[in-house]
Coordinates of C-alpha atoms and ligand atoms in Angstrom, one line a residue:
M1 CA -16.9 238.7 24.1
S2 CA -13.5 240.1 23.2
E3 CA -12.4 236.8 21.8
E4 CA -15.4 236.8 19.6
L5 CA -14.5 240.3 18.5
W6 CA -11.1 239.0 17.6
Q7 CA -12.6 236.2 15.5
R8 CA -14.6 238.7 13.5
C9 CA -11.5 240.8 13.1
L10 CA -9.6 237.8 11.8
T11 CA -12.3 237.1 9.2
R12 CA -12.0 240.7 8.0
L13 CA -8.2 240.5 7.8
E14 CA -8.3 237.3 6.0
D15 CA -10.5 238.9 3.3
E16 CA -8.2 242.0 3.1
L17 CA -4.7 240.5 3.2
P18 CA -3.0 238.3 0.6
S19 CA -3.4 234.7 2.0
Q20 CA 0.3 234.2 2.3
Q21 CA 0.7 237.3 4.6
Y22 CA -2.4 236.4 6.5
N23 CA -1.2 232.8 7.1
M24 CA 2.3 233.8 7.9
W25 CA 1.7 236.7 10.3
I26 CA -1.9 236.9 11.5
R27 CA -3.1 233.3 11.7
P28 CA -0.4 232.2 14.2
L29 CA -1.5 234.9 16.7
Q30 CA -3.3 233.6 19.7
V31 CA -5.6 235.7 21.7
A32 CA -6.6 235.9 25.4
A33 CA -9.0 238.4 26.9
S34 CA -8.7 239.6 30.5
A35 CA -11.5 238.5 32.9
D36 CA -13.2 241.9 32.7
G37 CA -12.8 242.1 28.9
A38 CA -10.9 245.4 29.2
E39 CA -7.7 244.0 27.7
L40 CA -7.1 241.8 24.7
T41 CA -3.7 240.2 24.4
L42 CA -2.4 238.8 21.2
F43 CA 0.4 236.3 21.6
A44 CA 3.0 235.8 18.8
P45 CA 5.3 232.8 18.6
N46 CA 8.5 234.8 18.9
R47 CA 9.9 238.3 19.1
F48 CA 10.4 238.6 15.4
V49 CA 6.7 238.1 14.7
V50 CA 5.9 240.6 17.5
D51 CA 8.1 243.3 15.8
W52 CA 6.8 242.5 12.4
V53 CA 3.1 242.5 13.3
R54 CA 3.5 245.7 15.3
D55 CA 5.2 247.4 12.4
K56 CA 3.0 246.2 9.6
Y57 CA -0.4 245.3 10.9
M58 CA -1.1 246.7 14.4
D59 CA -2.6 249.9 13.1
R60 CA -4.9 248.1 10.8
I61 CA -5.9 245.6 13.5
G62 CA -6.8 248.6 15.7
E63 CA -8.9 250.2 13.0
V64 CA -10.7 247.0 12.1
L65 CA -11.5 246.4 15.8
G66 CA -12.8 250.0 16.0
E67 CA -15.0 249.5 13.0
L68 CA -16.4 246.2 14.4
Q69 CA -17.2 247.5 17.9
S70 CA -19.2 250.6 18.7
G71 CA -18.6 250.7 22.5
A72 CA -15.3 251.0 24.3
L73 CA -12.5 249.1 22.7
P74 CA -10.4 246.7 24.8
Q75 CA -6.8 247.7 25.3
L76 CA -4.8 245.7 22.8
R77 CA -1.5 244.1 23.8
L78 CA 1.0 242.2 21.7
E79 CA 3.5 239.8 23.4
V80 CA 5.6 236.7 22.8
G81 CA 4.0 233.6 24.2
S82 CA 0.9 231.6 23.8
S83 CA -2.6 232.1 25.2
R84 CA -2.0 228.9 27.2
M85 CA 1.4 229.8 28.5
P86 CA 2.4 233.5 28.3
A87 CA 6.1 234.2 28.3
P88 CA 7.5 236.1 31.3
S89 CA 6.4 239.7 30.8
A90 CA 10.0 241.0 30.9
Q91 CA 10.7 239.3 27.6
S92 CA 8.5 241.5 25.4
S93 CA 5.4 243.1 26.5
S94 CA 4.2 246.0 24.5
P95 CA 0.9 247.7 24.7
A96 CA -0.3 248.9 21.3
P97 CA 0.1 251.2 19.6
A98 CA 3.6 250.2 20.5
S99 CA 6.8 252.1 20.2
P100 CA 9.6 250.6 18.2
A101 CA 11.5 247.7 19.8
T102 CA 13.9 248.9 22.4
P103 CA 16.8 246.8 23.6
S104 CA 15.7 246.5 27.2
S105 CA 18.6 245.1 28.9
G106 CA 20.9 247.8 30.4
H107 CA 24.1 245.9 29.9
M108 CA 23.4 245.0 26.2
R109 CA 26.3 246.4 24.2
T110 CA 25.5 247.1 20.6
P111 CA 28.7 247.6 18.6
E112 CA 28.7 250.8 16.7
L113 CA 28.1 249.5 13.3
A114 CA 25.8 251.9 11.5
E115 CA 28.2 254.7 10.7
S116 CA 31.3 252.7 9.7
K117 CA 32.5 252.8 6.1
P118 CA 33.4 249.8 4.1
Q119 CA 37.1 248.9 4.4
P120 CA 39.6 248.7 1.5
T121 CA 39.8 245.2 0.0
E122 CA 43.1 244.0 1.4
L123 CA 42.0 244.8 4.8
G124 CA 38.7 243.1 4.1
G125 CA 40.7 240.1 2.9
A126 CA 42.8 240.0 6.0
R127 CA 39.6 240.2 8.2
K128 CA 38.0 237.5 6.1
H129 CA 40.9 235.3 6.9
R130 CA 40.8 236.1 10.6
S131 CA 37.1 235.8 10.9
N132 CA 37.0 232.8 8.5
L133 CA 34.0 234.1 6.7
N134 CA 33.2 233.1 3.2
T135 CA 32.9 236.4 1.4
G136 CA 30.7 234.9 -1.3
F137 CA 27.9 234.2 1.2
T138 CA 26.2 237.6 1.3
F139 CA 22.7 238.9 1.4
A140 CA 23.1 240.0 -2.2
T141 CA 23.8 236.4 -3.3
F142 CA 21.1 234.9 -1.2
V143 CA 17.8 234.3 -3.1
E144 CA 14.7 234.8 -1.0
G145 CA 11.5 232.8 -1.3
K146 CA 8.7 231.6 0.9
S147 CA 10.8 228.9 2.5
N148 CA 13.5 231.2 3.8
R149 CA 12.0 234.7 3.9
M150 CA 11.5 234.9 7.6
A151 CA 15.0 233.5 8.3
A152 CA 16.5 236.0 5.9
A153 CA 14.5 238.9 7.4
A154 CA 15.7 237.9 10.9
A155 CA 19.3 237.6 9.7
Q156 CA 19.1 241.1 8.1
Q157 CA 17.7 242.5 11.3
V158 CA 20.6 241.0 13.3
A159 CA 23.1 242.4 10.8
E160 CA 21.5 245.9 11.2
N161 CA 21.1 245.7 15.0
P162 CA 23.4 243.2 16.4
A163 CA 22.7 241.9 19.9
S164 CA 19.2 243.4 20.0
H165 CA 17.1 242.0 22.8
G166 CA 15.0 239.2 21.5
Y167 CA 17.2 238.4 18.5
N168 CA 20.1 237.0 20.5
P169 CA 20.9 234.2 19.9
L170 CA 19.7 233.9 16.4
L171 CA 19.3 230.3 15.6
L172 CA 18.7 229.0 12.1
Y173 CA 17.6 225.4 11.8
G174 CA 16.6 223.1 9.0
G175 CA 17.8 220.2 6.8
V176 CA 21.1 220.0 4.9
G177 CA 22.0 222.3 2.1
L178 CA 19.2 224.8 2.7
G179 CA 21.3 228.0 3.2
K180 CA 21.8 228.1 6.9
T181 CA 25.5 228.6 6.7
H182 CA 25.1 231.0 3.8
L183 CA 22.8 233.2 5.8
M184 CA 24.9 233.1 8.9
H185 CA 28.0 234.2 6.9
A186 CA 25.8 236.9 5.3
V187 CA 25.2 238.4 8.7
G188 CA 28.9 238.2 9.5
N189 CA 29.9 239.8 6.2
E190 CA 27.4 242.6 6.7
L191 CA 28.6 243.2 10.3
L192 CA 32.1 243.6 9.0
R193 CA 31.0 245.7 6.1
R194 CA 29.4 248.1 8.5
N195 CA 32.2 247.9 11.0
P196 CA 35.5 246.6 9.8
N197 CA 36.8 246.6 13.3
A198 CA 34.2 244.2 14.6
K199 CA 35.5 240.9 15.7
V200 CA 33.4 238.4 14.0
V201 CA 34.3 234.8 14.5
Y202 CA 32.8 231.9 12.5
L203 CA 33.5 228.3 13.3
H204 CA 32.0 224.8 13.1
S205 CA 31.0 223.3 16.4
E206 CA 33.5 220.5 15.9
R207 CA 36.2 223.1 15.6
F208 CA 35.1 224.6 19.0
V209 CA 35.3 221.1 20.5
A210 CA 38.7 220.4 19.0
D211 CA 40.1 223.8 20.1
M212 CA 38.8 223.3 23.6
I213 CA 40.4 219.8 23.9
S214 CA 43.7 221.1 22.7
A215 CA 43.5 224.1 25.0
L216 CA 42.9 221.7 27.9
R217 CA 45.8 219.5 26.9
N218 CA 48.1 222.5 26.5
K219 CA 46.9 224.2 29.6
T220 CA 45.8 227.2 27.6
I221 CA 42.1 227.0 28.5
N222 CA 42.1 230.5 30.0
E223 CA 43.3 232.0 26.7
F224 CA 40.7 229.9 24.9
K225 CA 38.0 231.3 27.2
R226 CA 39.3 234.9 26.8
F227 CA 39.4 234.6 23.0
Y228 CA 35.8 233.4 22.6
R229 CA 34.5 235.9 25.1
S230 CA 36.2 238.8 23.4
V231 CA 34.3 238.6 20.1
D232 CA 31.6 240.9 19.0
A233 CA 29.8 238.2 17.1
L234 CA 30.3 234.4 17.5
L235 CA 28.9 232.3 14.7
I236 CA 28.8 228.5 15.3
D237 CA 27.6 226.1 12.7
D238 CA 25.9 222.8 13.2
I239 CA 25.5 222.8 17.0
Q240 CA 24.0 219.3 16.8
F241 CA 27.6 218.1 16.9
F242 CA 27.7 219.2 20.5
A243 CA 25.4 216.4 21.3
G244 CA 26.9 213.9 23.8
K245 CA 30.0 216.1 24.3
E246 CA 29.4 217.1 27.9
Q247 CA 32.5 219.0 28.7
S248 CA 32.3 221.0 25.5
Q249 CA 28.7 221.8 26.3
E250 CA 29.7 223.0 29.7
E251 CA 32.3 225.3 28.3
F252 CA 30.0 226.5 25.6
F253 CA 27.3 227.1 28.1
H254 CA 29.6 229.5 30.0
T255 CA 30.8 231.2 26.9
F256 CA 27.3 231.6 25.7
N257 CA 26.2 233.2 29.0
A258 CA 29.1 235.5 29.1
L259 CA 28.5 236.7 25.5
L260 CA 24.8 237.2 26.1
E261 CA 25.4 239.2 29.3
N262 CA 27.9 241.4 27.5
G263 CA 25.6 242.1 24.7
Q264 CA 27.6 240.2 22.1
Q265 CA 25.8 238.6 19.2
I266 CA 25.6 234.8 18.9
I267 CA 24.4 233.1 15.7
L268 CA 23.9 229.3 15.6
T269 CA 22.7 226.8 13.1
C270 CA 21.4 223.3 13.7
D271 CA 20.1 220.6 11.5
K272 CA 16.8 220.4 13.5
F273 CA 15.0 222.3 16.2
P274 CA 17.4 222.0 19.1
K275 CA 14.8 220.6 21.5
E276 CA 14.8 217.6 19.3
V277 CA 18.5 217.0 19.4
D278 CA 19.3 214.0 21.7
G279 CA 22.3 214.4 23.9
L280 CA 22.1 218.2 24.2
E281 CA 21.8 219.4 27.8
E282 CA 18.4 220.8 28.7
R283 CA 19.8 224.1 30.0
L284 CA 21.5 224.7 26.6
K285 CA 18.4 223.9 24.7
S286 CA 16.5 226.3 26.9
R287 CA 19.1 229.0 26.4
F288 CA 19.0 228.6 22.6
G289 CA 15.3 229.4 22.8
W290 CA 15.9 232.8 24.5
G291 CA 16.4 234.6 21.3
L292 CA 14.9 233.9 17.9
S293 CA 14.8 230.5 16.3
Q294 CA 13.9 230.5 12.6
P295 CA 13.2 227.4 10.5
M296 CA 14.5 227.1 7.0
E297 CA 12.5 224.9 4.6
P298 CA 13.4 223.3 1.2
P299 CA 12.8 226.0 -1.4
E300 CA 9.7 225.7 -3.6
L301 CA 9.8 225.5 -7.3
E302 CA 9.9 229.2 -8.1
T303 CA 12.7 229.8 -5.6
R304 CA 14.7 226.9 -7.0
V305 CA 14.4 228.5 -10.4
A306 CA 15.4 231.9 -9.1
I307 CA 18.4 230.3 -7.3
L308 CA 19.5 228.5 -10.5
K309 CA 19.2 231.7 -12.5
K310 CA 21.2 233.6 -10.0
K311 CA 24.0 231.0 -9.8
A312 CA 24.2 230.8 -13.6
E313 CA 24.4 234.6 -13.8
E314 CA 27.3 234.5 -11.2
A315 CA 29.0 231.9 -13.4
K316 CA 28.4 234.2 -16.4
V317 CA 26.3 231.5 -18.2
D318 CA 23.1 232.1 -19.9
L319 CA 20.5 229.7 -18.5
P320 CA 17.1 230.0 -20.4
N321 CA 14.0 229.9 -18.3
D322 CA 12.7 226.6 -19.6
A323 CA 16.1 225.0 -18.9
A324 CA 16.0 226.4 -15.3
F325 CA 12.5 225.0 -14.8
F326 CA 13.5 221.7 -16.2
I327 CA 16.4 221.3 -13.7
A328 CA 14.3 222.8 -10.8
Q329 CA 11.5 220.4 -11.4
R330 CA 13.8 217.5 -11.1
I331 CA 16.2 218.5 -8.3
R332 CA 14.1 219.3 -5.3
S333 CA 15.7 218.2 -2.2
N334 CA 18.1 221.0 -1.4
V335 CA 20.1 223.9 -2.8
R336 CA 23.4 222.2 -2.6
E337 CA 22.2 219.5 -5.0
L338 CA 20.7 222.1 -7.2
E339 CA 24.1 223.8 -7.4
G340 CA 25.8 220.5 -8.1
A341 CA 23.4 219.8 -11.0
L342 CA 24.0 223.3 -12.4
R343 CA 27.8 222.8 -12.1
R344 CA 27.5 219.6 -14.1
V345 CA 25.5 221.4 -16.8
I346 CA 28.0 224.2 -17.0
A347 CA 30.9 221.8 -17.2
H348 CA 29.1 220.0 -20.0
V349 CA 28.6 223.3 -21.9
R350 CA 32.2 224.2 -21.5
F351 CA 33.3 220.8 -22.6
T352 CA 31.0 220.5 -25.6
G353 CA 30.8 224.2 -26.5
A354 CA 27.1 223.7 -27.1
Q355 CA 24.2 226.0 -25.9
I356 CA 22.2 225.1 -22.9
D357 CA 18.9 223.5 -23.9
I358 CA 16.8 220.7 -22.5
G359 CA 18.6 218.1 -24.6
L360 CA 22.0 219.1 -23.2
I361 CA 20.6 219.1 -19.6
K362 CA 19.1 215.6 -20.1
E363 CA 22.5 214.4 -21.3
A364 CA 24.4 216.1 -18.5
L365 CA 22.1 215.0 -15.7
K366 CA 21.1 211.6 -17.1
D367 CA 22.0 209.5 -14.1
L368 CA 20.4 212.0 -11.6
I369 CA 17.2 212.2 -13.6
A370 CA 17.0 208.4 -13.9
L371 CA 17.5 208.0 -10.2
Q372 CA 14.8 210.6 -9.4
A373 CA 12.4 208.9 -11.8
R374 CA 13.0 205.6 -10.2
Q375 CA 12.5 207.0 -6.7
I376 CA 9.4 209.0 -7.4
S377 CA 6.7 206.8 -8.9
I378 CA 3.0 207.1 -8.1
D379 CA 3.3 203.7 -6.4
N380 CA 6.0 205.0 -4.2
I381 CA 4.1 208.1 -3.3
Q382 CA 1.0 206.0 -2.4
R383 CA 3.1 203.8 -0.2
V384 CA 4.7 206.7 1.6
V385 CA 1.4 208.6 2.0
A386 CA -0.4 205.5 3.3
E387 CA 2.4 204.9 5.8
Y388 CA 2.4 208.5 6.9
Y389 CA -1.4 208.6 7.6
K390 CA -1.5 205.0 8.8
I391 CA -4.0 203.8 6.3
K392 CA -3.9 201.0 3.7
I393 CA -2.7 201.6 0.2
N394 CA -5.9 200.0 -1.0
D395 CA -7.8 202.8 0.8
L396 CA -6.2 205.3 -1.5
L397 CA -7.5 203.4 -4.5
S398 CA -10.9 202.5 -3.1
P399 CA -14.1 204.5 -3.7
R400 CA -14.4 205.3 0.1
R401 CA -15.0 208.9 0.7
T402 CA -14.7 209.2 4.5
R403 CA -12.4 212.1 5.5
S404 CA -9.8 209.8 7.0
V405 CA -9.0 208.4 3.6
A406 CA -10.3 211.1 1.3
R407 CA -7.8 213.7 2.6
P408 CA -4.7 211.5 2.3
R409 CA -5.9 210.5 -1.1
Q410 CA -6.1 214.1 -2.2
V411 CA -2.6 214.7 -0.8
A412 CA -1.2 211.7 -2.6
M413 CA -2.7 212.9 -5.9
A414 CA -1.3 216.4 -5.4
L415 CA 2.1 215.0 -4.6
S416 CA 1.9 212.8 -7.8
K417 CA 1.1 215.9 -9.8
E418 CA 4.0 217.9 -8.3
L419 CA 6.6 215.1 -8.2
T420 CA 6.0 213.1 -11.3
S421 CA 5.5 213.9 -15.0
H422 CA 2.3 211.9 -15.2
S423 CA -0.7 213.7 -16.7
L424 CA -3.9 214.2 -14.7
P425 CA -5.8 211.3 -16.4
E426 CA -2.8 209.0 -15.8
I427 CA -2.8 210.0 -12.1
G428 CA -6.5 209.4 -11.9
E429 CA -6.1 206.0 -13.5
N430 CA -3.6 205.1 -10.8
F431 CA -5.9 206.1 -8.1
G432 CA -8.6 203.5 -8.7
G433 CA -9.6 204.7 -12.2
R434 CA -10.7 208.2 -11.2
D435 CA -11.5 211.0 -13.6
H436 CA -8.9 213.7 -14.3
T437 CA -11.3 216.4 -12.9
T438 CA -11.1 214.6 -9.5
V439 CA -7.4 214.9 -9.6
L440 CA -7.5 218.5 -10.5
H441 CA -10.0 219.2 -7.7
A442 CA -7.7 217.4 -5.3
C443 CA -4.7 219.5 -6.4
R444 CA -6.6 222.7 -5.9
K445 CA -8.1 221.6 -2.6
V446 CA -4.7 220.6 -1.2
L447 CA -3.1 223.9 -2.3
Q448 CA -5.9 225.8 -0.6
L449 CA -5.6 223.7 2.6
R450 CA -1.9 224.1 2.7
E451 CA -2.3 227.9 2.6
S452 CA -5.0 228.0 5.3
N453 CA -3.9 225.2 7.6
P454 CA -0.3 225.1 8.9
E455 CA -0.7 221.4 10.0
I456 CA -1.6 220.3 6.5
E457 CA 1.3 222.4 5.2
E458 CA 3.6 220.7 7.6
D459 CA 2.3 217.2 6.6
Y460 CA 2.8 218.1 3.0
Q461 CA 6.4 219.4 3.5
S462 CA 7.3 216.4 5.5
L463 CA 6.0 214.0 2.8
L464 CA 7.9 216.0 0.2
R465 CA 11.1 215.7 2.2
T466 CA 10.6 212.0 2.6
L467 CA 10.0 211.5 -1.0
T468 CA 12.8 213.7 -2.4
S469 CA 15.7 213.3 0.0
Ligands
LIG1 N1 18.5 230.9 -0.9 C1 19.7 230.7 -1.4 N2 20.2 231.5 -2.4 C2 21.4 231.3 -2.9 N3 22.2 230.3 -2.6 C3 21.8 229.4 -1.7 C4 20.5 229.6 -1.0 N4 20.3 228.6 -0.2 C5 21.4 227.8 -0.2 N5 22.3 228.3 -1.1 C6 23.6 227.7 -1.5 O1 23.5 226.3 -1.3 C7 24.7 225.8 -0.8 C8 24.4 225.1 0.5 O2 24.0 226.1 1.5 P1 24.5 226.1 3.0 O3 25.9 225.5 3.1 O4 24.3 227.4 3.6 O5 23.5 225.0 3.6 P2 23.3 224.6 5.1 O6 21.9 224.7 5.3 O7 24.2 225.3 6.0 O8 23.6 223.0 5.0 P3 24.5 222.1 6.0 O9 23.6 221.9 7.2 O10 24.7 220.9 5.2 O11 25.7 222.8 6.3 C9 25.6 227.0 -0.6 O12 26.5 227.1 -1.7 C10 24.7 228.2 -0.6 O13 25.3 229.3 -1.2

């Protein structure tokens, strides 16, 4: 009964909210009703979503439920977990309407950051050196978009309330060049801005391994331990490099526990979800999941354009919109490559003294563009999509309309529209001589499915990655 009530509530929220908000925050919630129907528990995938939903949507959810049901309303709860496997209740159980998140562990120590004033530059510089942070990687220089918004919000939250329960460790994961390191440094820089006395240490996981080996060799392992356990925030990049290095993992495991117990913040990055990293100990993988893990995806077109504009502005170069679009449409795999392309365009401008326009970009990026064009043909898209869905390429071209081939065909058409410069009629022609309206319908349908069905969005992103990396 209560679950049915929740379904009706979902339908109402779906109508009310922008689809992006609905899909991001409301759709992932799972529901379970107590046997007597007196309690309805909503499960969110992580602490961050719990806080966000509680803050932004819980009141409205309560109202809608009230409007939908005339009798006594079930008590509403919001927790981390899933309806199949609730998390231990100590982690985050909060009856609604809930009070703001409270760090629940008595020994959590939150460095006093809020009231500190920014430090004079030289001192900032000295600290920069000591903490090894890149001062250019800040929140101000980070461009937000759909693909990184949750990660950025989580990072901001950590910068404002370091070592909060549920946000420690913060783990950012995703493919190369997507801004994980940037965001991690942004937190470190913000921690230092708020408290110049904070001891923020950034290092690559390989550095940790190398330092540990030399400490063992020089019999200074105790100092090594003391140093890493004395920090306010420890930022370790690319933890996938710990894989297979058992002794380093052992040491890191102890450091990690000591820091968490003392309420010191840990931020980690990884090139994939840590559970998928072979050669990482299970206990470490499970520890990493104690806090908040946020994926970072390749940025979509609009964000790529915004990033280019921002980087051009930082370089004091005027990059017209059409030029930014032109580059962003062609360089899709990651932000580092986007930056590389822009750097080449800027070098070309400085060298020739010409204005930036499409002609100049074509010239500056000619080999890159040619490479992309070779890689992303409709044939290639059809091959990759057929392989992904385990169907024959001929099925994509055939008149068959069964769901098992119609959906992949629509996805392949949408990808052809997004990744190539072929027109709708040309794409239709390449898919067994279909009409351009069929291609248009496919593109719209896929967009709508991607917004409403996370699995299809995941398939689409994964195909995009395969085709563009
Ligand atoms: N959203 C963004 N806004 C502005 N710059 C960005 C953004 N994302 C990435 N960048 C820039 O792209 C470059 C690569 O980012 P970064 O080094 O953080 O990637 P990464 O995900 O850590 O990759 P890797 O795993 O290869 O280390 C950096 O120069 C960074 O400033």
